[in-house]
Coordinates of C-alpha atoms and ligand atoms in Angstrom, one line a residue:
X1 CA 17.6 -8.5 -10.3
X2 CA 15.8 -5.6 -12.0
X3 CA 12.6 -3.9 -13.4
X4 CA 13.5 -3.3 -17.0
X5 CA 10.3 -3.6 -19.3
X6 CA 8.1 -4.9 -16.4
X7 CA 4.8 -3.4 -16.0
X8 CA 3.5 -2.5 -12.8
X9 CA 0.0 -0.9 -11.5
X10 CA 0.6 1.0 -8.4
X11 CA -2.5 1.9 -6.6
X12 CA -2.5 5.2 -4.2
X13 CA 0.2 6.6 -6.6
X14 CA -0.4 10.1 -6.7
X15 CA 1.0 10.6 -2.7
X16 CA 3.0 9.1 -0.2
X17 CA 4.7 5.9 -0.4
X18 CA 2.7 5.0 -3.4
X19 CA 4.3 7.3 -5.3
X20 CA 7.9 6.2 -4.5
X21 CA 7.3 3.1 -4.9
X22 CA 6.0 4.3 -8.4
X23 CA 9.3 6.5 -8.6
X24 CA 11.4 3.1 -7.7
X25 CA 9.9 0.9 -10.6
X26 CA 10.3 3.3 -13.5
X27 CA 14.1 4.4 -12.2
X28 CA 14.9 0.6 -13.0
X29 CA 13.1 0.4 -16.2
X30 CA 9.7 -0.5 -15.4
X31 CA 6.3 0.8 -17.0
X32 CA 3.8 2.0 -14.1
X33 CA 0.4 2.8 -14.1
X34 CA -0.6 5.6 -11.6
X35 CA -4.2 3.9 -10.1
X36 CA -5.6 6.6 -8.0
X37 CA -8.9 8.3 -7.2
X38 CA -7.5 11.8 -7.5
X39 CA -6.6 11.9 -11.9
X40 CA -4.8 15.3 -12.3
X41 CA -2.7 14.5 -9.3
X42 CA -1.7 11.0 -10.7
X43 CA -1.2 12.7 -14.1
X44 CA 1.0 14.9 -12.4
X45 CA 3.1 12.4 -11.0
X46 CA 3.2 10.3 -14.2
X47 CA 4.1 13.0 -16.6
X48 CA 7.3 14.0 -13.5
X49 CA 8.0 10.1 -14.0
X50 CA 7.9 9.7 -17.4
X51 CA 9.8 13.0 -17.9
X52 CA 12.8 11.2 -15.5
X53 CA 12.8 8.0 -17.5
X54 CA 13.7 5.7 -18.3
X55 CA 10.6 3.6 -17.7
X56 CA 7.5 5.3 -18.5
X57 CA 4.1 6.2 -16.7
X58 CA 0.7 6.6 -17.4
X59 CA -2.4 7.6 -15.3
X60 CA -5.6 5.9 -14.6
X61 CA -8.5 7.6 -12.3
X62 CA -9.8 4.5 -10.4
X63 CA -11.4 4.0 -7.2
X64 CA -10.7 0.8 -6.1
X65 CA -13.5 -0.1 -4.3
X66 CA -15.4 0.3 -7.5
X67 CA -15.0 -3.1 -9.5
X68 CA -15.8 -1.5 -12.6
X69 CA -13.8 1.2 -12.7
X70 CA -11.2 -1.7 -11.8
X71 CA -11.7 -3.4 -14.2
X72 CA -11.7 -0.9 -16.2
X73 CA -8.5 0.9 -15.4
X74 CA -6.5 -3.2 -15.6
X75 CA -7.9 -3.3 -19.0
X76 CA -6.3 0.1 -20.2
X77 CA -3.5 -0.8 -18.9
X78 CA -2.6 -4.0 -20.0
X79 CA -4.1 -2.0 -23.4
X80 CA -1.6 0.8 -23.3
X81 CA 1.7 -1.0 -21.4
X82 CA 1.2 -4.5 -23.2
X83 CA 0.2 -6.3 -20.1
X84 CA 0.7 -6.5 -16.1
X85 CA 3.8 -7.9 -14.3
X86 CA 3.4 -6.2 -10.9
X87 CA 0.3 -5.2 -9.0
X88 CA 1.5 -3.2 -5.9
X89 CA -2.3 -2.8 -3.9
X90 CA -1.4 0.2 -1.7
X91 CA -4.6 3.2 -1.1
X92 CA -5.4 3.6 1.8
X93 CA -6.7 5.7 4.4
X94 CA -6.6 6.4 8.2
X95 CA -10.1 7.1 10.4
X96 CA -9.3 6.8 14.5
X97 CA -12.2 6.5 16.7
X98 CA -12.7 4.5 20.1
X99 CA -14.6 1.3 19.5
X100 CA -17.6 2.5 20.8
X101 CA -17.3 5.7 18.9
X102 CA -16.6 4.4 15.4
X103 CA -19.5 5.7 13.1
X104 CA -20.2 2.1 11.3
X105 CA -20.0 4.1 7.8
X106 CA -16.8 5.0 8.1
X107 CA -15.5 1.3 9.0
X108 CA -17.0 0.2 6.4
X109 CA -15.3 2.5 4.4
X110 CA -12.1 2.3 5.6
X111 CA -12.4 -1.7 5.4
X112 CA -14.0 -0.8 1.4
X113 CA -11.0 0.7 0.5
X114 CA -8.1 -1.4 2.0
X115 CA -10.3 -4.9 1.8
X116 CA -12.3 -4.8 -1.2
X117 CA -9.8 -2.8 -2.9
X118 CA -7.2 -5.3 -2.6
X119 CA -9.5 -8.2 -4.1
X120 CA -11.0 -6.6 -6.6
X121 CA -7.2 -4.9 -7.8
X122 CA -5.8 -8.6 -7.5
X123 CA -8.8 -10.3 -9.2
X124 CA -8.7 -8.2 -12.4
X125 CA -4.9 -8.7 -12.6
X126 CA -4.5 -12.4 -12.0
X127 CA -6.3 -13.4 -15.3
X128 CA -3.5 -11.7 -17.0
X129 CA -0.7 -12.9 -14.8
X130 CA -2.0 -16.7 -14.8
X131 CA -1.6 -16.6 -18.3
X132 CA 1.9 -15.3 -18.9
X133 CA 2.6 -17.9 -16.2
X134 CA 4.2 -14.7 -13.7
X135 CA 3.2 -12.0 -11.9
X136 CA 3.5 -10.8 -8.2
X137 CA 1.5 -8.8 -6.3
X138 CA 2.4 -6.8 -3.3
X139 CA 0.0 -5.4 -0.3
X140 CA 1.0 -2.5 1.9
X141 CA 0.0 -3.7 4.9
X142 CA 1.7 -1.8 8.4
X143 CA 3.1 -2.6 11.8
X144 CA -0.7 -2.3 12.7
X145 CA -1.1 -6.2 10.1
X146 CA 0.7 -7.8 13.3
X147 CA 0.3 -5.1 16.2
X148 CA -2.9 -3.2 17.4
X149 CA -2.9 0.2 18.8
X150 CA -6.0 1.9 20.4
X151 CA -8.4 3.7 17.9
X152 CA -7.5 2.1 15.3
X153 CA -9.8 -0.8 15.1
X154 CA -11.0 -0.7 11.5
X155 CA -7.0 -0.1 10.2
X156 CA -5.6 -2.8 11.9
X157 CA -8.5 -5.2 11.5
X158 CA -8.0 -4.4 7.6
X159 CA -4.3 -4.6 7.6
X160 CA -4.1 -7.9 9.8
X161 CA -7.4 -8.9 7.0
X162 CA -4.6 -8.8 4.1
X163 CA -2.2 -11.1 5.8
X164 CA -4.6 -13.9 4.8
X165 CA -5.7 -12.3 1.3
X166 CA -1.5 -12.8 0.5
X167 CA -1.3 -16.3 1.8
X168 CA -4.0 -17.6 0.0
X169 CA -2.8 -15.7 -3.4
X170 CA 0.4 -17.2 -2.5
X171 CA -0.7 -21.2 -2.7
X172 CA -3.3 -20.4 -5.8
X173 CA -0.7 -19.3 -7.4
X174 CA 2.4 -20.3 -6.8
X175 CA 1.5 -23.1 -9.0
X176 CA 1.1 -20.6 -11.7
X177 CA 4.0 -18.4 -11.4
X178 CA 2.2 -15.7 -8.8
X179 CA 3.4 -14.7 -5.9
X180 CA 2.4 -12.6 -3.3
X181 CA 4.0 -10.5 -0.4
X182 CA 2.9 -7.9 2.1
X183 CA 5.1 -5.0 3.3
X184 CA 4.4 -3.7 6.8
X185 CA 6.0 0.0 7.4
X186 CA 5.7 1.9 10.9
X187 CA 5.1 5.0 10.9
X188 CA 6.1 6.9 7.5
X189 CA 5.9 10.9 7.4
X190 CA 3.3 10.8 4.3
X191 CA -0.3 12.9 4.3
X192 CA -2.0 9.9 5.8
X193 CA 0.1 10.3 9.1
X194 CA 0.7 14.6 9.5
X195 CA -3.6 14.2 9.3
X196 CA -3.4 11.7 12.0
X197 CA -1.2 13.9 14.5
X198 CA -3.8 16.5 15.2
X199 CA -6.8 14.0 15.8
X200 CA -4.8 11.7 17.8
X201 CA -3.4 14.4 20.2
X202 CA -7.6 15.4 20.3
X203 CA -8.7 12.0 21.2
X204 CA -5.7 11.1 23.5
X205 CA -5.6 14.4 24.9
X206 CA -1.7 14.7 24.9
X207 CA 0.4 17.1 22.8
X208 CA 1.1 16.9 18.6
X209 CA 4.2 16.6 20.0
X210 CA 4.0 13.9 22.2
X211 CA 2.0 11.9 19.6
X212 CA 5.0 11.7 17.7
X213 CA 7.7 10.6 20.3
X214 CA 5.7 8.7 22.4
X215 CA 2.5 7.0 20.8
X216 CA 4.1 6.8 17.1
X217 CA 7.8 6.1 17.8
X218 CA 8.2 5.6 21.6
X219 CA 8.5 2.1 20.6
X220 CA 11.5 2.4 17.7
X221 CA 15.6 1.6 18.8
X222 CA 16.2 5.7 17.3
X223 CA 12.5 7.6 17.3
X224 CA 12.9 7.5 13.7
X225 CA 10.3 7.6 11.1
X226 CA 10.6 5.2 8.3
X227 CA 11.1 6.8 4.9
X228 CA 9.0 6.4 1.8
X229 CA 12.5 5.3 -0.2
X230 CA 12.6 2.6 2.5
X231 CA 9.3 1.3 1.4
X232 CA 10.1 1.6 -1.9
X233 CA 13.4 -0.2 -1.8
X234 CA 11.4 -3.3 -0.5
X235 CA 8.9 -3.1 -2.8
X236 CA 11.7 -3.2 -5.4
X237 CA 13.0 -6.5 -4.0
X238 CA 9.8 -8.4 -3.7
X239 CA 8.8 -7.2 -7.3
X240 CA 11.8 -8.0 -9.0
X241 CA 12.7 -11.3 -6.7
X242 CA 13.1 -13.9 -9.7
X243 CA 11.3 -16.9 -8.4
X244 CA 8.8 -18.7 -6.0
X245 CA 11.4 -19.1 -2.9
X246 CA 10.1 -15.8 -1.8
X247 CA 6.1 -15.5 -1.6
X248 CA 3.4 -15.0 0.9
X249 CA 6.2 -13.2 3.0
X250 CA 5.5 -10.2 5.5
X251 CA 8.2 -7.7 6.2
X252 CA 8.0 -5.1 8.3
X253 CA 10.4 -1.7 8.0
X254 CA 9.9 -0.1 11.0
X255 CA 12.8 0.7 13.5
X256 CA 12.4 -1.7 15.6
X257 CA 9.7 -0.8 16.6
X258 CA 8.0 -4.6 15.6
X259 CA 10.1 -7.8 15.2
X260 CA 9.6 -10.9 14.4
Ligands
LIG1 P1 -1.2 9.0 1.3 O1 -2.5 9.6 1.9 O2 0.0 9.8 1.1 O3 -1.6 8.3 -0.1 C1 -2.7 7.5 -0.2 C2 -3.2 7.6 -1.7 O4 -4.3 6.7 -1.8 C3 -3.7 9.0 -2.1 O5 -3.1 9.4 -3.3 C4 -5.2 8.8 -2.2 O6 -5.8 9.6 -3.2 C5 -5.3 7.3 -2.6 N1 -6.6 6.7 -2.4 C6 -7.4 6.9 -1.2 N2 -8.5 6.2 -1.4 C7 -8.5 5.7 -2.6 C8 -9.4 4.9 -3.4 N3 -10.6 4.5 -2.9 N4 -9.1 4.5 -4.6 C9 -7.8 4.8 -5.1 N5 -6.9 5.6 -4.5 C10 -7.3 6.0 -3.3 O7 -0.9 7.8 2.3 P2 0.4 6.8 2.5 O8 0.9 7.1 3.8 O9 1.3 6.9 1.3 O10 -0.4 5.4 2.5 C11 -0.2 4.4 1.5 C12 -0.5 3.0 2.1 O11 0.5 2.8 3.0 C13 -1.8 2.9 2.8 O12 -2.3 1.6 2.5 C14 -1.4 3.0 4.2 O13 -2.3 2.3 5.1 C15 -0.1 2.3 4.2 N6 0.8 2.6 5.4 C16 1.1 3.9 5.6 C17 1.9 4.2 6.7 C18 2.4 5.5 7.1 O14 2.9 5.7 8.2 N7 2.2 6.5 6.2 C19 2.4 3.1 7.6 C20 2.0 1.8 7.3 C21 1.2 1.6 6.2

């Protein structure tokens, strides 16, 4: 199994596990497409990619709750790579409230960008895949698609949400040559989580400290954090898996800390 010439759109790339996940593909070969909001920083990590070979990468500015500029940034891609192989649906962003505290913008941004972003990434992708007769397509869900933990209401109802976006990709289009996956990390040392740590130890009133061994890996076999690499080498197997026996699969990396 590997990458070589396969062209991939990465959303989230500039940061975090995005990013090595991006890293991943073009180490094996692959063509990626950095598809985040935040351009120089996704030029940035595409020009350090392309520079490390011997796949290549480019850089799109795309928010992915905004079907046009979805659209738009698919069509340059396929345009500048030759077409799309691998769409790895992965932005995201973190907002902790209680329940009865959650400002109703913000979960409907938070479920904007994992939810909406995930169709609208998938649907401008699979006209293209459907007629090469392949393509799969990866969502970065979390422990939090099978687990809920307080405060994060919107996050988990999102990441539990894409659970069922996969499984239906996976019978549309298994018939075609599609499949679909999600990957479901605990708790990964990126930006998303170091901002979390502060406003958790706020609303919980415990110590930054404690957040970390007790509410974010009090439930792992070695208080470990999982590692970007780790989320990357999985991404790396479901995307260069060669056929249909694996799709609409969730795995979760996490130390233990889910099983199933
Ligand atoms: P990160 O903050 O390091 O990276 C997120 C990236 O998404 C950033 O580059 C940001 O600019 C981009 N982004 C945010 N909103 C966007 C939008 N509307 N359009 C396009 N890009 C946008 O975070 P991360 O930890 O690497 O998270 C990546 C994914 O992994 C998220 O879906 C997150 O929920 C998931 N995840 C993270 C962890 C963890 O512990 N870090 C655990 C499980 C799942």
């Amino acid at each position: 199994m590997n990458m070589t010439g396969k062209n991939c759109i990465v959303t989230g790339a500039a940061s975090g596990i995005g990013r090595a996940i991006a890293e991943k593909y073009v180490s094996d070969g692959a063509n990626v497409c950095i598809a985040d909001l935040k351009l120089e920083a996704a030029q940035r990590v595409a020009e350090e990619l392309t520079a490390m070979g011997p796949g290549r990468a480019m850089a799109v500015e795309m928010d992915v709750t905004d079907e046009d500029a979805v659209n738009a940034g698919v069509a340059r891609t396929v345009e500048t790579l030759g077409g799309v192989d691998v769409l790895v649906s992965n932005a995201g962003i973190q907002i902790v409230h209680r329940i009865e505290d959650f400002p109703y913008a913000e979960w409907k941004k938070l479920l904007a960008i994992h939810l909406d972003g995930a169709f609208l990434t998938t649907k401008a992708c699979l006209p293209h895949m459907y007629k090469q007769g392949s393509g799969t397509v990866i969502y970065m869900g979390s422990v939090h698609s099978k687990e809920a933990s307080p405060l994060k209401s919107a996050y988990v109802t999102a990441k539990h949400g894409l659970l069922g976006l996969a499984r239906t990709l996976a019978k549309e289009g298994g018939p075609k040559g599609v499949r679909s996956h999600v990957i479901c990390p605990g708790f990964v040392k990126t930006p998303l989580v170091e901002k979390q740590i502060p406003e958790q130890a706020k609303d919980l009133g415990i110590s930054e400290d404690e957040v970390v061994s007790r509410v974010m890996l009090g439930q792992t076999v070695d208080t470990e954090f999982t590692t970007v690499e780790d989320i990357a080498n999985l991404a790396w197997v479901f995307a260069a898996f060669p056929t249909n026996a694996l799709t609409g699969q969730s795995l979760v990396a996490s130390h233990g800390w889910y099983m199933n």
